[in-house]
Amino acid sequence: MGALYSEFLSGKKTLWLVLEGDKFVSMAMSTIRTVDATGQRIATLCDLAGRDVHKYAAELCAAVEAWASQQN
């Protein structure tokens, strides 16, 4: 858990929280990396933990995709 926290604090990963009202449901982290061979940037949703993933997976993926498209 300490490694994830360090990656978040350093800006290597972005933290996503899934809430129902003010109640915590789940968390995920994402990262953007550049493929050396092509220069293409790839966003990855990783480190997912929580409950009821099937209820919010599509919405979370859409939010990460929208966020990734705005990153330089």
Coordinates of N, CA and C in Angstrom, one line a residue:
M1 N 0.8 -1.2 0.0 CA 0.0 0.0 0.0 C 0.9 1.3 0.0
G2 N 2.0 1.2 0.6 CA 2.9 2.3 0.7 C 3.4 2.7 -0.7
A3 N 3.6 1.7 -1.6 CA 4.1 2.0 -2.9 C 3.0 2.8 -3.7
L4 N 1.8 2.3 -3.6 CA 0.7 3.0 -4.3 C 0.6 4.5 -3.8
Y5 N 0.7 4.7 -2.5 CA 0.6 6.0 -2.0 C 1.7 6.9 -2.5
S6 N 2.9 6.3 -2.6 CA 4.1 7.1 -3.1 C 3.9 7.4 -4.6
E7 N 3.3 6.5 -5.4 CA 3.1 6.8 -6.8 C 2.0 7.9 -7.0
F8 N 1.1 7.9 -6.1 CA 0.0 8.9 -6.1 C 0.6 10.3 -5.8
L9 N 1.4 10.3 -4.7 CA 2.0 11.6 -4.2 C 3.0 12.2 -5.2
S10 N 3.7 11.3 -5.9 CA 4.7 11.7 -6.9 C 4.1 12.2 -8.2
G11 N 2.8 11.9 -8.4 CA 2.1 12.2 -9.6 C 2.2 11.2 -10.7
K12 N 2.8 10.0 -10.4 CA 3.0 9.0 -11.4 C 1.6 8.3 -11.7
K13 N 0.7 8.3 -10.7 CA -0.6 7.7 -10.8 C -1.6 8.7 -10.3
T14 N -2.8 8.6 -10.9 CA -4.0 9.5 -10.5 C -5.0 8.6 -9.8
L15 N -5.5 9.1 -8.6 CA -6.4 8.4 -7.8 C -7.8 8.7 -8.2
W16 N -8.6 7.7 -8.4 CA -10.1 7.8 -8.7 C -10.9 7.2 -7.5
L17 N -11.8 7.9 -7.0 CA -12.7 7.4 -6.0 C -14.1 7.2 -6.6
V18 N -14.8 6.1 -6.3 CA -16.1 5.9 -6.6 C -17.0 6.0 -5.4
L19 N -17.9 7.0 -5.4 CA -18.7 7.2 -4.2 C -20.2 7.1 -4.6
E20 N -21.0 6.7 -3.6 CA -22.5 6.7 -3.7 C -22.9 7.7 -2.7
G21 N -23.2 8.9 -3.1 CA -23.5 10.0 -2.2 C -22.1 10.3 -1.5
D22 N -22.1 10.2 -0.2 CA -20.8 10.4 0.5 C -20.2 9.1 1.0
K23 N -20.7 8.0 0.5 CA -20.3 6.7 0.9 C -19.2 6.1 -0.1
F24 N -18.1 5.7 0.5 CA -17.0 5.1 -0.4 C -17.5 3.7 -0.9
V25 N -17.3 3.5 -2.2 CA -17.6 2.3 -2.9 C -16.3 1.6 -3.3
S26 N -15.4 2.3 -4.0 CA -14.3 1.7 -4.6 C -13.2 2.8 -4.9
M27 N -12.0 2.3 -5.2 CA -11.0 3.2 -5.7 C -10.2 2.6 -6.8
A28 N -9.6 3.4 -7.6 CA -8.8 2.9 -8.7 C -7.7 3.9 -8.9
M29 N -6.6 3.5 -9.6 CA -5.6 4.4 -10.0 C -5.3 4.3 -11.5
S30 N -4.9 5.4 -12.1 CA -4.6 5.3 -13.5 C -3.2 6.0 -13.8
T31 N -2.7 5.6 -14.9 CA -1.4 6.2 -15.3 C -1.4 6.4 -16.8
I32 N -0.6 7.3 -17.3 CA -0.4 7.5 -18.7 C 1.1 7.2 -19.0
R33 N 1.4 6.4 -20.0 CA 2.8 6.2 -20.3 C 2.9 6.3 -21.8
T34 N 4.2 6.6 -22.3 CA 4.5 6.7 -23.7 C 5.2 5.5 -24.2
V35 N 4.7 4.9 -25.3 CA 5.4 3.7 -25.9 C 6.6 4.3 -26.6
D36 N 7.8 3.8 -26.2 CA 9.1 4.3 -26.8 C 9.1 4.1 -28.3
A37 N 8.7 3.0 -28.8 CA 8.9 2.7 -30.2 C 8.0 3.6 -31.1
T38 N 6.8 4.0 -30.6 CA 5.9 4.7 -31.4 C 5.6 6.1 -31.0
G39 N 5.9 6.4 -29.7 CA 5.6 7.7 -29.2 C 4.1 7.8 -28.7
Q40 N 3.3 6.8 -29.0 CA 1.9 6.8 -28.6 C 1.8 6.8 -27.1
R41 N 0.8 7.6 -26.6 CA 0.5 7.6 -25.2 C -0.6 6.7 -24.9
I42 N -0.5 5.9 -23.8 CA -1.5 5.0 -23.4 C -2.0 5.2 -22.0
A43 N -3.3 5.4 -21.8 CA -3.8 5.5 -20.4 C -4.2 4.1 -19.9
T44 N -3.9 3.8 -18.7 CA -4.2 2.5 -18.1 C -4.9 2.7 -16.8
L45 N -6.0 2.0 -16.6 CA -6.7 2.0 -15.4 C -6.2 0.8 -14.6
C46 N -5.7 1.0 -13.4 CA -5.1 -0.1 -12.7 C -5.4 0.0 -11.2
D47 N -5.0 -1.0 -10.5 CA -5.1 -1.0 -9.0 C -6.5 -0.8 -8.6
L48 N -7.5 -1.4 -9.2 CA -8.9 -1.3 -8.8 C -9.2 -2.2 -7.6
A49 N -9.9 -1.6 -6.6 CA -10.3 -2.3 -5.4 C -11.7 -1.7 -4.9
G50 N -12.5 -2.6 -4.5 CA -13.8 -2.2 -3.9 C -14.9 -3.2 -4.3
R51 N -16.1 -2.7 -4.3 CA -17.2 -3.6 -4.5 C -18.1 -3.0 -5.7
D52 N -19.0 -3.9 -6.2 CA -19.9 -3.6 -7.2 C -19.3 -3.0 -8.5
V53 N -18.2 -3.5 -8.9 CA -17.5 -3.0 -10.1 C -18.4 -3.0 -11.3
H54 N -19.2 -4.0 -11.5 CA -20.1 -4.1 -12.6 C -21.0 -2.9 -12.7
K55 N -21.3 -2.3 -11.6 CA -22.3 -1.2 -11.6 C -21.7 0.1 -12.2
Y56 N -20.4 0.3 -12.1 CA -19.8 1.6 -12.5 C -18.7 1.5 -13.5
A57 N -18.3 0.3 -13.9 CA -17.2 0.1 -14.7 C -17.2 0.9 -16.0
A58 N -18.3 0.9 -16.7 CA -18.4 1.7 -18.0 C -18.2 3.2 -17.7
E59 N -18.9 3.7 -16.7 CA -18.8 5.1 -16.3 C -17.3 5.5 -15.9
L60 N -16.7 4.6 -15.1 CA -15.3 4.9 -14.7 C -14.4 4.9 -15.9
C61 N -14.5 3.9 -16.8 CA -13.7 3.9 -18.0 C -13.9 5.1 -18.9
A62 N -15.1 5.6 -19.0 CA -15.4 6.8 -19.8 C -14.8 8.0 -19.1
A63 N -14.8 8.1 -17.8 CA -14.2 9.2 -17.1 C -12.7 9.2 -17.3
V64 N -12.1 8.1 -17.2 CA -10.6 8.0 -17.4 C -10.3 8.3 -18.8
E65 N -11.0 7.8 -19.8 CA -10.8 8.2 -21.2 C -10.9 9.7 -21.5
A66 N -11.9 10.3 -20.9 CA -12.0 11.8 -21.1 C -10.9 12.5 -20.4
W67 N -10.5 12.1 -19.2 CA -9.4 12.7 -18.5 C -8.1 12.5 -19.3
A68 N -7.9 11.3 -19.8 CA -6.6 11.0 -20.6 C -6.5 11.9 -21.9
S69 N -7.6 12.1 -22.5 CA -7.6 12.9 -23.7 C -7.2 14.3 -23.5
Q70 N -7.3 14.8 -22.3 CA -7.0 16.2 -21.9 C -5.6 16.3 -21.4
Q71 N -4.9 15.2 -21.2 CA -3.5 15.3 -20.6 C -2.5 15.5 -21.7
N72 N -1.5 16.2 -21.4 CA -0.4 16.5 -22.4 C 0.7 15.5 -22.4

